[in-house]
PDB file of C-alpha atoms and ligand atoms in Angstrom:
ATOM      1  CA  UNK A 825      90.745 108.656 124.519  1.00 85.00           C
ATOM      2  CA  UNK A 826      93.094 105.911 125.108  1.00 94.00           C
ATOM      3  CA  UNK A 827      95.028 104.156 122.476  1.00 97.00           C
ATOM      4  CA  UNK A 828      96.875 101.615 124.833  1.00 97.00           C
ATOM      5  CA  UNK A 829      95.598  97.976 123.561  1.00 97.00           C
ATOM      6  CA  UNK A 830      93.599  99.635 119.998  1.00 98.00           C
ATOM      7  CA  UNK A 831      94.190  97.348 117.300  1.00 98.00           C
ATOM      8  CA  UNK A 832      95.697 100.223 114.674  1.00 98.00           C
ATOM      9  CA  UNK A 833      96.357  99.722 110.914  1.00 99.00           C
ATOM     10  CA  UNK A 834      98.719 101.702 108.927  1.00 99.00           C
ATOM     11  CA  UNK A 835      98.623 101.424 105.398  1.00 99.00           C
ATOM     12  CA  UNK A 836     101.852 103.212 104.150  1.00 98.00           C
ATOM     13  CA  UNK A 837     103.750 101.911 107.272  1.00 98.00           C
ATOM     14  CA  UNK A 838     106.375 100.830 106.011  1.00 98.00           C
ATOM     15  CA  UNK A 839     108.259 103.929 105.345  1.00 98.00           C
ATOM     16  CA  UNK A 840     108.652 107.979 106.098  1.00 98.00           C
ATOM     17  CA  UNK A 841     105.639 109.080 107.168  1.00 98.00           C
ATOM     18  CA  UNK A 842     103.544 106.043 108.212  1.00 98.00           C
ATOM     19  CA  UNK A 843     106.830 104.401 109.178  1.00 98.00           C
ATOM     20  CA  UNK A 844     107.046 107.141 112.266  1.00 98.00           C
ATOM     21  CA  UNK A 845     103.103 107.579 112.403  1.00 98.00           C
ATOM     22  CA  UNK A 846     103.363 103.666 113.422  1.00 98.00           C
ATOM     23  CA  UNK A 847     106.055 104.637 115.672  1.00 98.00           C
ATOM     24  CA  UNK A 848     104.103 107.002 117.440  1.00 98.00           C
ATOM     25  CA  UNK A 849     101.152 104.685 117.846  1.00 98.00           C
ATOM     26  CA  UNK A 850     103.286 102.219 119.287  1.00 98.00           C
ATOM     27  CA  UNK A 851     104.588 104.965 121.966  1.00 97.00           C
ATOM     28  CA  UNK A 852     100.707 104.826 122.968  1.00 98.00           C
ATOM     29  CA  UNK A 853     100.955 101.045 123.485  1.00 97.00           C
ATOM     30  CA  UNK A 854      98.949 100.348 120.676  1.00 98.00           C
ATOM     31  CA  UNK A 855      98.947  97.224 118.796  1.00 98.00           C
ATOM     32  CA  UNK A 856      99.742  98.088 115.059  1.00 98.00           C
ATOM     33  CA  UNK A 857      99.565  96.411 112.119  1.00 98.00           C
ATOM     34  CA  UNK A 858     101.612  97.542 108.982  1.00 98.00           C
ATOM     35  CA  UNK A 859     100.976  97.129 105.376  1.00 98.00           C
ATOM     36  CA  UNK A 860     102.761  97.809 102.326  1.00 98.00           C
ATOM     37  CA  UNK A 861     103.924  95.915  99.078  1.00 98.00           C
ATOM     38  CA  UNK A 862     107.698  95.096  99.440  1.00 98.00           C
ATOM     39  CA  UNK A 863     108.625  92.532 101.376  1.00 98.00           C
ATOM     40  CA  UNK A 864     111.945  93.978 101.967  1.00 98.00           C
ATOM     41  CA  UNK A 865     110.459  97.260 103.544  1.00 98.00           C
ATOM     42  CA  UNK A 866     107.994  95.121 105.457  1.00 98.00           C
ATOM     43  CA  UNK A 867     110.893  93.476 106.920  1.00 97.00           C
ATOM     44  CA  UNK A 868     113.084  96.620 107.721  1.00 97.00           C
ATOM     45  CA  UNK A 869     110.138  98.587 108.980  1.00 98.00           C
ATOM     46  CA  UNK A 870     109.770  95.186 111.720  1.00 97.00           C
ATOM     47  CA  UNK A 871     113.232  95.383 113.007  1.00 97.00           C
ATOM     48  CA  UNK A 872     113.047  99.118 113.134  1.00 97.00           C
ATOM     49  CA  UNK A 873     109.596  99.120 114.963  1.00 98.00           C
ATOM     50  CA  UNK A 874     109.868  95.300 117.154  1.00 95.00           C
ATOM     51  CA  UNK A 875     108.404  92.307 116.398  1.00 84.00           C
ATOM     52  CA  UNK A 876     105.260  92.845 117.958  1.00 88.00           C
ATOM     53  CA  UNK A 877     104.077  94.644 115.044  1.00 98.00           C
ATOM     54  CA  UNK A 878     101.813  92.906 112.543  1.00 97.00           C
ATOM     55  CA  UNK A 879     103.010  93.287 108.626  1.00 98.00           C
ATOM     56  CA  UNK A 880     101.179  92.424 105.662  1.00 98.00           C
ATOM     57  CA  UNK A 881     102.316  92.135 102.357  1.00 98.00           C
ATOM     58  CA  UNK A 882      99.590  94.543 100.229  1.00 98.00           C
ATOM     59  CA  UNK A 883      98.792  96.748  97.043  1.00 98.00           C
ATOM     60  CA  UNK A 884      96.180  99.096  98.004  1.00 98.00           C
ATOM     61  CA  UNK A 885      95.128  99.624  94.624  1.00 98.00           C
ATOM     62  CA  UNK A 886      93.553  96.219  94.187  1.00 98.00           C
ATOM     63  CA  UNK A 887      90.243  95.615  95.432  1.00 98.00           C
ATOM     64  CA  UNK A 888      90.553  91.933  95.741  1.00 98.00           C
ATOM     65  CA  UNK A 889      94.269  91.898  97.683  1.00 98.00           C
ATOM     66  CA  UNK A 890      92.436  94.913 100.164  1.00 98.00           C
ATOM     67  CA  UNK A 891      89.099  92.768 101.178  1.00 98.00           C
ATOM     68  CA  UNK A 892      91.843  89.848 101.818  1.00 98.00           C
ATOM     69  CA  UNK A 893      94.276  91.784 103.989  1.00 98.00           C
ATOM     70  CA  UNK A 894      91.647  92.599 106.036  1.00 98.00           C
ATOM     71  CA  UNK A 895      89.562  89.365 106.529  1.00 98.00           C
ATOM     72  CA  UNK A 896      93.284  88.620 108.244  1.00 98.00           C
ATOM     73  CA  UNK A 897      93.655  91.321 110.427  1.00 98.00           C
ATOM     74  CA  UNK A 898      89.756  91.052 111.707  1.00 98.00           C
ATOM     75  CA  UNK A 899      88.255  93.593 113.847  1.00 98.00           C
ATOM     76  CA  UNK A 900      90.600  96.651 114.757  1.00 98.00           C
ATOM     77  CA  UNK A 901      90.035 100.253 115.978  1.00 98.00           C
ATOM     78  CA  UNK A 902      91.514 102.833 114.047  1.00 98.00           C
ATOM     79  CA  UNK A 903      92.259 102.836 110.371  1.00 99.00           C
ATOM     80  CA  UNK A 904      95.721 105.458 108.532  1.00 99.00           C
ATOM     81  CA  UNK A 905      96.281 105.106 105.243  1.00 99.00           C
ATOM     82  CA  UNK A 906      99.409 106.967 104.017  1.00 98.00           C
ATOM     83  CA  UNK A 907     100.719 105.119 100.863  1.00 98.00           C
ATOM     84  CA  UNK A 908     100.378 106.409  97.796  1.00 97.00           C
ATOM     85  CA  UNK A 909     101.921 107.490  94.787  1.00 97.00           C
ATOM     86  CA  UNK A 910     101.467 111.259  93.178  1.00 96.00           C
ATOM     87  CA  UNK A 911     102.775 112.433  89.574  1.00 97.00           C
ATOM     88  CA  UNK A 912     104.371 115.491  88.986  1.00 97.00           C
ATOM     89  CA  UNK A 913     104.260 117.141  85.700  1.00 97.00           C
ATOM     90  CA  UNK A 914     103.216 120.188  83.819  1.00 98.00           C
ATOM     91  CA  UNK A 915      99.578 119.972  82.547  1.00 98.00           C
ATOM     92  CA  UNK A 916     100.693 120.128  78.983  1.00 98.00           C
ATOM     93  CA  UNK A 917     103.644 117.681  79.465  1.00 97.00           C
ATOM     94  CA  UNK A 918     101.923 114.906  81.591  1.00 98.00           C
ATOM     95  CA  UNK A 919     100.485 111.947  80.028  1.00 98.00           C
ATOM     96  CA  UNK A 920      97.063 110.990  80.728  1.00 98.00           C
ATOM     97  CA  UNK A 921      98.019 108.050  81.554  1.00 98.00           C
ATOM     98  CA  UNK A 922     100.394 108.746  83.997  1.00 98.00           C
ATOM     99  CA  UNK A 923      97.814 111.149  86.070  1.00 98.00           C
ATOM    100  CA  UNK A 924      95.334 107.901  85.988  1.00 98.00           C
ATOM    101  CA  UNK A 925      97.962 105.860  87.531  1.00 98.00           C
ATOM    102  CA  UNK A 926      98.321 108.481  90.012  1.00 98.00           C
ATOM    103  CA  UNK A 927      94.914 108.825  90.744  1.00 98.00           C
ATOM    104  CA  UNK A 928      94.494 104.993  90.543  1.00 98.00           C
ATOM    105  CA  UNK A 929      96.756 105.289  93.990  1.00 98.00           C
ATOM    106  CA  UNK A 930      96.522 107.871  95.790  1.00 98.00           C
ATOM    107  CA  UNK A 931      92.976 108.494  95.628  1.00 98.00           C
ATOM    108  CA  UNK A 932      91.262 104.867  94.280  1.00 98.00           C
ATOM    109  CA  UNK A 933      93.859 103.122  96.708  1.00 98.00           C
ATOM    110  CA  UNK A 934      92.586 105.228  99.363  1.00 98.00           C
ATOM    111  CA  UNK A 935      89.086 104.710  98.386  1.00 98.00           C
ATOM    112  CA  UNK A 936      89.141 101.109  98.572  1.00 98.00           C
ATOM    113  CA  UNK A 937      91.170 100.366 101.539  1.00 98.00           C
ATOM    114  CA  UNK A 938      88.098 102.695 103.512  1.00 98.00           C
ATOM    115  CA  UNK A 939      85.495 100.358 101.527  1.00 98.00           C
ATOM    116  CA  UNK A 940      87.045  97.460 102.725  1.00 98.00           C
ATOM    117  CA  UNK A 941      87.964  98.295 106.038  1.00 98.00           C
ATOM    118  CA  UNK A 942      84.775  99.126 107.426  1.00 98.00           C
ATOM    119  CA  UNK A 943      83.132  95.697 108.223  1.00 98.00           C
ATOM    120  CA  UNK A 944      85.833  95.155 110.329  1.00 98.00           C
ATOM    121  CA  UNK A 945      86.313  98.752 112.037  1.00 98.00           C
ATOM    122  CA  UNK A 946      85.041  99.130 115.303  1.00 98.00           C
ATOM    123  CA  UNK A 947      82.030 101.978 115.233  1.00 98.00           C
ATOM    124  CA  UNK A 948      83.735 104.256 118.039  1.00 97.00           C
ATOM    125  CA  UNK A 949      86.957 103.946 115.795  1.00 98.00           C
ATOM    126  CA  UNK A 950      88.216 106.393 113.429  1.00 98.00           C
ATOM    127  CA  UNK A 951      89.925 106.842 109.660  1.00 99.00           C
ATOM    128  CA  UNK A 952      92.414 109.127 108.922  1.00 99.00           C
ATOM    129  CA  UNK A 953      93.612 109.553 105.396  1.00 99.00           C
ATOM    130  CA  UNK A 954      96.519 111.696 103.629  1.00 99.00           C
ATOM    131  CA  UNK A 955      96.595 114.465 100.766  1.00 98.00           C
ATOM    132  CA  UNK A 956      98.703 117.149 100.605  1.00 98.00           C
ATOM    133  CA  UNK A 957      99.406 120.904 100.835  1.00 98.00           C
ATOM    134  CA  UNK A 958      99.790 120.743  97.156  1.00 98.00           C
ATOM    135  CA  UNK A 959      95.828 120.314  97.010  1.00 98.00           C
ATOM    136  CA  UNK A 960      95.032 124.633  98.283  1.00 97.00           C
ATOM    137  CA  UNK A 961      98.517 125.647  97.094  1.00 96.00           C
ATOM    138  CA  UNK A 962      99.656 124.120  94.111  1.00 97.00           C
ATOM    139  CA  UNK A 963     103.484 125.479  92.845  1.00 96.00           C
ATOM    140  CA  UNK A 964     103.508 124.905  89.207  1.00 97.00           C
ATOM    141  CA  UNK A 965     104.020 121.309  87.780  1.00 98.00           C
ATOM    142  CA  UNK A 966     101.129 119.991  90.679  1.00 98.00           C
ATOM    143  CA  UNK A 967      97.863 120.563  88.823  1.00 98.00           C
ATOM    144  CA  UNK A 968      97.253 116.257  89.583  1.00 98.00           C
ATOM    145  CA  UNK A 969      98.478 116.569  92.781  1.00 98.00           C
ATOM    146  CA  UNK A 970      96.490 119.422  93.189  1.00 98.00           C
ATOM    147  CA  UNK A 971      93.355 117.549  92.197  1.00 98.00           C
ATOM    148  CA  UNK A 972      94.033 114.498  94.034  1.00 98.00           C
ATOM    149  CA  UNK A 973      94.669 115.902  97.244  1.00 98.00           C
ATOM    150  CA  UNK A 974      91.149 118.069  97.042  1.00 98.00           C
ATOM    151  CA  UNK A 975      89.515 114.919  96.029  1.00 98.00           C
ATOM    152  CA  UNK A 976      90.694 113.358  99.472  1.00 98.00           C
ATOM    153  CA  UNK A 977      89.956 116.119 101.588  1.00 98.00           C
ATOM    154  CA  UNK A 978      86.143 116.072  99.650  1.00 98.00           C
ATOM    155  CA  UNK A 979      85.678 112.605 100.105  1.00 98.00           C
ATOM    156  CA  UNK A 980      87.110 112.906 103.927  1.00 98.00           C
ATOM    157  CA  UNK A 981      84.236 115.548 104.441  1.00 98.00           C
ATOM    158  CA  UNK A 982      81.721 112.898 102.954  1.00 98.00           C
ATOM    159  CA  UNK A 983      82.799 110.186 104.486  1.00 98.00           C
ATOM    160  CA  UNK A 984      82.493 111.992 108.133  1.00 98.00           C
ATOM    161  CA  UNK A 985      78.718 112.608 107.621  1.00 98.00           C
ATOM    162  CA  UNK A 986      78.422 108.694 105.523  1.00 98.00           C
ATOM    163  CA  UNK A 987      80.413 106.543 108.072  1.00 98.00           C
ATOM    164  CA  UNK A 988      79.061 108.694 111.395  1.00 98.00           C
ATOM    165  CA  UNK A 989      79.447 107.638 114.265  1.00 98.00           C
ATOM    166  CA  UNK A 990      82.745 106.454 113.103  1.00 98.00           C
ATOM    167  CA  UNK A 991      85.563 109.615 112.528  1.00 98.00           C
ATOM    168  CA  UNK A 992      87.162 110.887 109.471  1.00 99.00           C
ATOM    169  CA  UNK A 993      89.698 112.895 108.833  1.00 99.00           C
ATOM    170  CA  UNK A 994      92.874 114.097 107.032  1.00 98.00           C
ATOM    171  CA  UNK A 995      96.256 114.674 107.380  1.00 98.00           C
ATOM    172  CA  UNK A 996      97.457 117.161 104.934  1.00 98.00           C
ATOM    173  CA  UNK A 997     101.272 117.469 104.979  1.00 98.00           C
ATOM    174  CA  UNK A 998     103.842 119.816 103.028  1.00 98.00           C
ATOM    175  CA  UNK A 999     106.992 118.998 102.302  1.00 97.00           C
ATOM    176  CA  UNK A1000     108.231 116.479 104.566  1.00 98.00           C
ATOM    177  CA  UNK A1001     112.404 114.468 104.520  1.00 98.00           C
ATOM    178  CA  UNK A1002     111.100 110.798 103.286  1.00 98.00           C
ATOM    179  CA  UNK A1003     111.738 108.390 100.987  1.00 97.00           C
ATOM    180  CA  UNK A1004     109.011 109.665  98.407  1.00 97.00           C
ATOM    181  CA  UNK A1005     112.381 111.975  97.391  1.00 96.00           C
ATOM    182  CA  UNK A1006     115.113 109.199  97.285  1.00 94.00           C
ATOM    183  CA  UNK A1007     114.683 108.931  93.373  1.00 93.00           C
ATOM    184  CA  UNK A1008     116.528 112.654  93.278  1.00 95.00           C
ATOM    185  CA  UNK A1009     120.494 112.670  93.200  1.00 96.00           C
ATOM    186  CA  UNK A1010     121.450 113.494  96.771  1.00 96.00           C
ATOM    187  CA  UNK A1011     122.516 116.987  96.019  1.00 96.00           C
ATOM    188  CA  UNK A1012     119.757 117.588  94.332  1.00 96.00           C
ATOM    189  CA  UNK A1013     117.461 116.779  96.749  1.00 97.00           C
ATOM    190  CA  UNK A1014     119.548 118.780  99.997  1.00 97.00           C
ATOM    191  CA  UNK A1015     119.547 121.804  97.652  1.00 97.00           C
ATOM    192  CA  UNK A1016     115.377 121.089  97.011  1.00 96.00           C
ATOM    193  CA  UNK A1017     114.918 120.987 101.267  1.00 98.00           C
ATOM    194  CA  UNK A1018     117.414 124.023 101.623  1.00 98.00           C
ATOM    195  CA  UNK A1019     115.591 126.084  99.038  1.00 97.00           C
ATOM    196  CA  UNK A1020     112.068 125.161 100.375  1.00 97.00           C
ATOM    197  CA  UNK A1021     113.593 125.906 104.102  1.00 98.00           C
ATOM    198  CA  UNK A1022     114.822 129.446 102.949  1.00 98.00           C
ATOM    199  CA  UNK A1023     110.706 130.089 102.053  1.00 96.00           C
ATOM    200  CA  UNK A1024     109.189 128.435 104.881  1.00 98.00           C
ATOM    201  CA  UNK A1025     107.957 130.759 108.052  1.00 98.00           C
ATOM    202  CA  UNK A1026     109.446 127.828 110.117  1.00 98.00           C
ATOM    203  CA  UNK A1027     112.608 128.011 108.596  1.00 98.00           C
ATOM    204  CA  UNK A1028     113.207 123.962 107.605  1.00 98.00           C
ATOM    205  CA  UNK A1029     111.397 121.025 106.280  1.00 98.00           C
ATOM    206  CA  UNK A1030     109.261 118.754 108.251  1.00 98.00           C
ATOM    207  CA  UNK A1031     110.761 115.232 109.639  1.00 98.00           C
ATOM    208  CA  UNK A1032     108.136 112.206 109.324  1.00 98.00           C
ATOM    209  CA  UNK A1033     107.573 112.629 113.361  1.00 98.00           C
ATOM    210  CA  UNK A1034     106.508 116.311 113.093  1.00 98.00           C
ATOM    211  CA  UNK A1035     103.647 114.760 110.498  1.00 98.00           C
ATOM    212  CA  UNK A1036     102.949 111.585 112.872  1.00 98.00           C
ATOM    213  CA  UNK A1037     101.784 113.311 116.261  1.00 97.00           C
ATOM    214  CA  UNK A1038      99.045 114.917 113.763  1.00 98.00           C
ATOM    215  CA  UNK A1039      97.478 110.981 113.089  1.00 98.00           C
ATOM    216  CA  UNK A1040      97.460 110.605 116.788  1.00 98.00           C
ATOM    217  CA  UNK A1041      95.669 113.550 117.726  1.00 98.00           C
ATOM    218  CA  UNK A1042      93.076 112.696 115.444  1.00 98.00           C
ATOM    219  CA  UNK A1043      93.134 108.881 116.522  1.00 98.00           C
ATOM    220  CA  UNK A1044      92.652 110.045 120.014  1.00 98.00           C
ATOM    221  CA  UNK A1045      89.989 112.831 119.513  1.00 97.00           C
ATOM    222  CA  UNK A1046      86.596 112.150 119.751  1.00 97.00           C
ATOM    223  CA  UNK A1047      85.345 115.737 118.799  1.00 98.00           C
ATOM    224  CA  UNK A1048      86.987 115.685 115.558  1.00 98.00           C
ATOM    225  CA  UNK A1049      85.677 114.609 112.303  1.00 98.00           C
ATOM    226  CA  UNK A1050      85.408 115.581 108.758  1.00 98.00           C
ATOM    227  CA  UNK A1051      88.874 117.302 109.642  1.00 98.00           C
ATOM    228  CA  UNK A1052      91.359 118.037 107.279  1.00 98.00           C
ATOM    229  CA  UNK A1053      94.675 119.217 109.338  1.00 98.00           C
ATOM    230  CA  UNK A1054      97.008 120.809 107.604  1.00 98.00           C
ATOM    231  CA  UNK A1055     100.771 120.581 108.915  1.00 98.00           C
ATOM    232  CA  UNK A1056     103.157 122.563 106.231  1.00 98.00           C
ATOM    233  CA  UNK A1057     105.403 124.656 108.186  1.00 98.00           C
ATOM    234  CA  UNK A1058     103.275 127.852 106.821  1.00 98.00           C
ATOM    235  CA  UNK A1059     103.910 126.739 102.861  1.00 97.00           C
ATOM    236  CA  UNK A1060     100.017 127.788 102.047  1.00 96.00           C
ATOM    237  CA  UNK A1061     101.177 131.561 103.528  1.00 96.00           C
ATOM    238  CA  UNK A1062     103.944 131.992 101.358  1.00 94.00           C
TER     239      UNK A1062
HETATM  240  N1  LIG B  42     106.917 113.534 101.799  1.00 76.68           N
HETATM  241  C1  LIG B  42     106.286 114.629 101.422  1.00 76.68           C
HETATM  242  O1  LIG B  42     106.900 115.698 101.165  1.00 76.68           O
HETATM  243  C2  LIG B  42     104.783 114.646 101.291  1.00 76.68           C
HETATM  244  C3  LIG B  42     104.124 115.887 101.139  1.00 76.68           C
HETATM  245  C4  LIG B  42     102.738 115.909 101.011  1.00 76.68           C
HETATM  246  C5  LIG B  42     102.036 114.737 101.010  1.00 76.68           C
HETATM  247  N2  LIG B  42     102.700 113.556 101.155  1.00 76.68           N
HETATM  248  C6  LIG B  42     101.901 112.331 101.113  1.00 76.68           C
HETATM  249  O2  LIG B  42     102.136 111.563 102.274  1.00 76.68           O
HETATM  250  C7  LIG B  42     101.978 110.172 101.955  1.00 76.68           C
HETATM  251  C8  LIG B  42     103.197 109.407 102.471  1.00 76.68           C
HETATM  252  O3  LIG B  42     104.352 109.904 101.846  1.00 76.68           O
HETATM  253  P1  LIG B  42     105.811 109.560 102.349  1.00 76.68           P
HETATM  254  O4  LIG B  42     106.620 110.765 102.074  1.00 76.68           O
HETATM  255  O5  LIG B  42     105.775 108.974 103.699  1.00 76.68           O
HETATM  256  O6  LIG B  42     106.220 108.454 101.243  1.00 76.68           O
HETATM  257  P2  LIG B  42     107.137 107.143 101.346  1.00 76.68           P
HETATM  258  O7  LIG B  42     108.227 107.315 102.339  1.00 76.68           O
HETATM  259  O8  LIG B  42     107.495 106.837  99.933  1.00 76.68           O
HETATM  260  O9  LIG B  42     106.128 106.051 101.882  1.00 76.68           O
HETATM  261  C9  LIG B  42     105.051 105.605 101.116  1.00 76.68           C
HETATM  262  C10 LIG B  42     104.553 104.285 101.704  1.00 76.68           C
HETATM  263  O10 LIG B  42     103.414 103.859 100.965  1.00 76.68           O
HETATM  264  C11 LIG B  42     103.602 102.507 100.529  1.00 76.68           C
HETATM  265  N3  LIG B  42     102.895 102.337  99.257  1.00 76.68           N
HETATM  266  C12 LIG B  42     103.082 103.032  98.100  1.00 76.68           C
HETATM  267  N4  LIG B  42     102.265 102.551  97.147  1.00 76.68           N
HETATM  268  C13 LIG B  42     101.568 101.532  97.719  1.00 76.68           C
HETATM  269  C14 LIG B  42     100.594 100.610  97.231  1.00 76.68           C
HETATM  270  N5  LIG B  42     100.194 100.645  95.955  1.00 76.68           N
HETATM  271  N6  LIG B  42     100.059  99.716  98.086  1.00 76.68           N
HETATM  272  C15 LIG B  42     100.477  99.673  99.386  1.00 76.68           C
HETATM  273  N7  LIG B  42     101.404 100.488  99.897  1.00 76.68           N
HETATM  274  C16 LIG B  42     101.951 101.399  99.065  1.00 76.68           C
HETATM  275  C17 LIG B  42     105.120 102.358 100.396  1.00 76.68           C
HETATM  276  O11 LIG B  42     105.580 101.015 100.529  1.00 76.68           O
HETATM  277  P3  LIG B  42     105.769 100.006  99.288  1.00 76.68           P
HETATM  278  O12 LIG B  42     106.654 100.665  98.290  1.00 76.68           O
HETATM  279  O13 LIG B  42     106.365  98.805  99.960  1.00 76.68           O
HETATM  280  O14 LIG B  42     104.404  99.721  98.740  1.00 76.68           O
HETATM  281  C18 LIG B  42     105.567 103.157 101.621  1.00 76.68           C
HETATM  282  O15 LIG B  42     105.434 102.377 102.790  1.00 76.68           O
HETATM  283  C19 LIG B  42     101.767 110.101 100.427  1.00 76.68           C
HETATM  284  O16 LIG B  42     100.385 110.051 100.166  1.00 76.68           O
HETATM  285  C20 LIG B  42     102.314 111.434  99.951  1.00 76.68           C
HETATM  286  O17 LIG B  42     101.703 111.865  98.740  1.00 76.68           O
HETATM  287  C21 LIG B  42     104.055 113.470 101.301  1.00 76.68           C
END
């Protein structure tokens, strides 16, 4: 199936993994709108990607700010959403509140933007959404990413029988060099990727790019829904 000319939105893709995922599209000759809530990483992400791609100012977790981002980008084709925001914490040491918030991203945030995107999203489109390996094999310290990321991948497999004839799938990384990590001293976060690496069947962490091809594939193929494609470098074997 062709992408050249599909109106694409990216939710996330501003940065790391949507930031290439948009890339990619773009490589099809897509037309691809970006969304995200700083300005600033709005405005990077354009010179990085050209100036033919749309960008929208957006916080996925608000109902209200979703319908009106996309009443302005109208009728499109295929829908990624890839922001979100996880919590990482031992079960006894996390605050309640803190998983909420968590959930009140990645999953609600989710949620929402597919609610809202779908008077606008063309019936031989598709949906792909993002959760984690973290979801079939959490390490310790995961138990809310765990539960988030199985929530996605149950909704995804709802939402592909709900939303038929329109496709739905997931994306389901491990660990991948973005971003989501810059909050770690630099040391601290090489030493993370080279112990992860030394586990790994394939040796190294993912790069966003490795991750992207996967929302292509699933953009471009009709026989695939209710999906969840998991891209980890062989964590879930080891
Ligand atoms: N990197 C990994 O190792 C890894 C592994 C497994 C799963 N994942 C999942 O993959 C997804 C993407 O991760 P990434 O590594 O690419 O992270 P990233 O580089 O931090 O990118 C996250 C993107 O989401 C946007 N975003 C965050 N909260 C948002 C909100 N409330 N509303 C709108 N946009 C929002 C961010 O932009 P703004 O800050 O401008 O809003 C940014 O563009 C996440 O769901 C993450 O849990 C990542």
């Amino acid at each position: 199936m062709s992408l050249q000319g599909k109106r694409v939105v990216v939710v996330g893709g501003t940065s790391g993994i949507g930031l290439a995922t948009a890339k990619a599209f773009l490589e099809k000759s897509a037309h691809v709108i970006i969304a995200s809530r700083s300005a600033e990483k709005l405005s990077e992400a354009k010179k990085e990607l050209g100036e033919n791609v749309e960008g929208y100012e957006l916080d996925f977790r608000s109902d209200e700010k979703v319908a009106g981002f996309f009443s302005k980008v109208g009728n499109f084709d295929h829908l990624v959403v890839t922001a979100g925001e996880g919590a990482m914490g031992h079960f006894s040491d996390l605050p309640v509140a803190q998983v909420r918030e968590a959930f009140d991203s990645k999953f609600w945030g989710q949620y929402i933007t597919v609610h809202a995107a779908l008077p606008y999203l063309d019936k031989a489109g598709s949906i792909t959404l993002t959760s984690g390996v973290y979801g079939i094999r959490p390490p310790k310290g995961a138990s809310t990413l765990a539960s988030i990321n199985s929530a996605i991948d149950g909704l995804v497999r709802g939402l592909a029988v709900d939303l038929s004839p329109v496709r739905v799938n997931v994306v389901s990384p491990g660990i991948v060099d973005t971003p989501i990590y810059s909050g770690m001293p630099e040391d601290q976060r090489q030493g993370m990727y080279s112990q992860i690496s030394q586990q790994l069947p394939v040796g190294r962490v993912a790069q966003p790019e490795d991750i992207a091809q996967t929302y292509v594939y699933l953009a471009q193929n009709g026989f695939t829904t209710g999906t969840s494609v998991l891209i980890d470098g062989g964590a879930h074997l080891v």
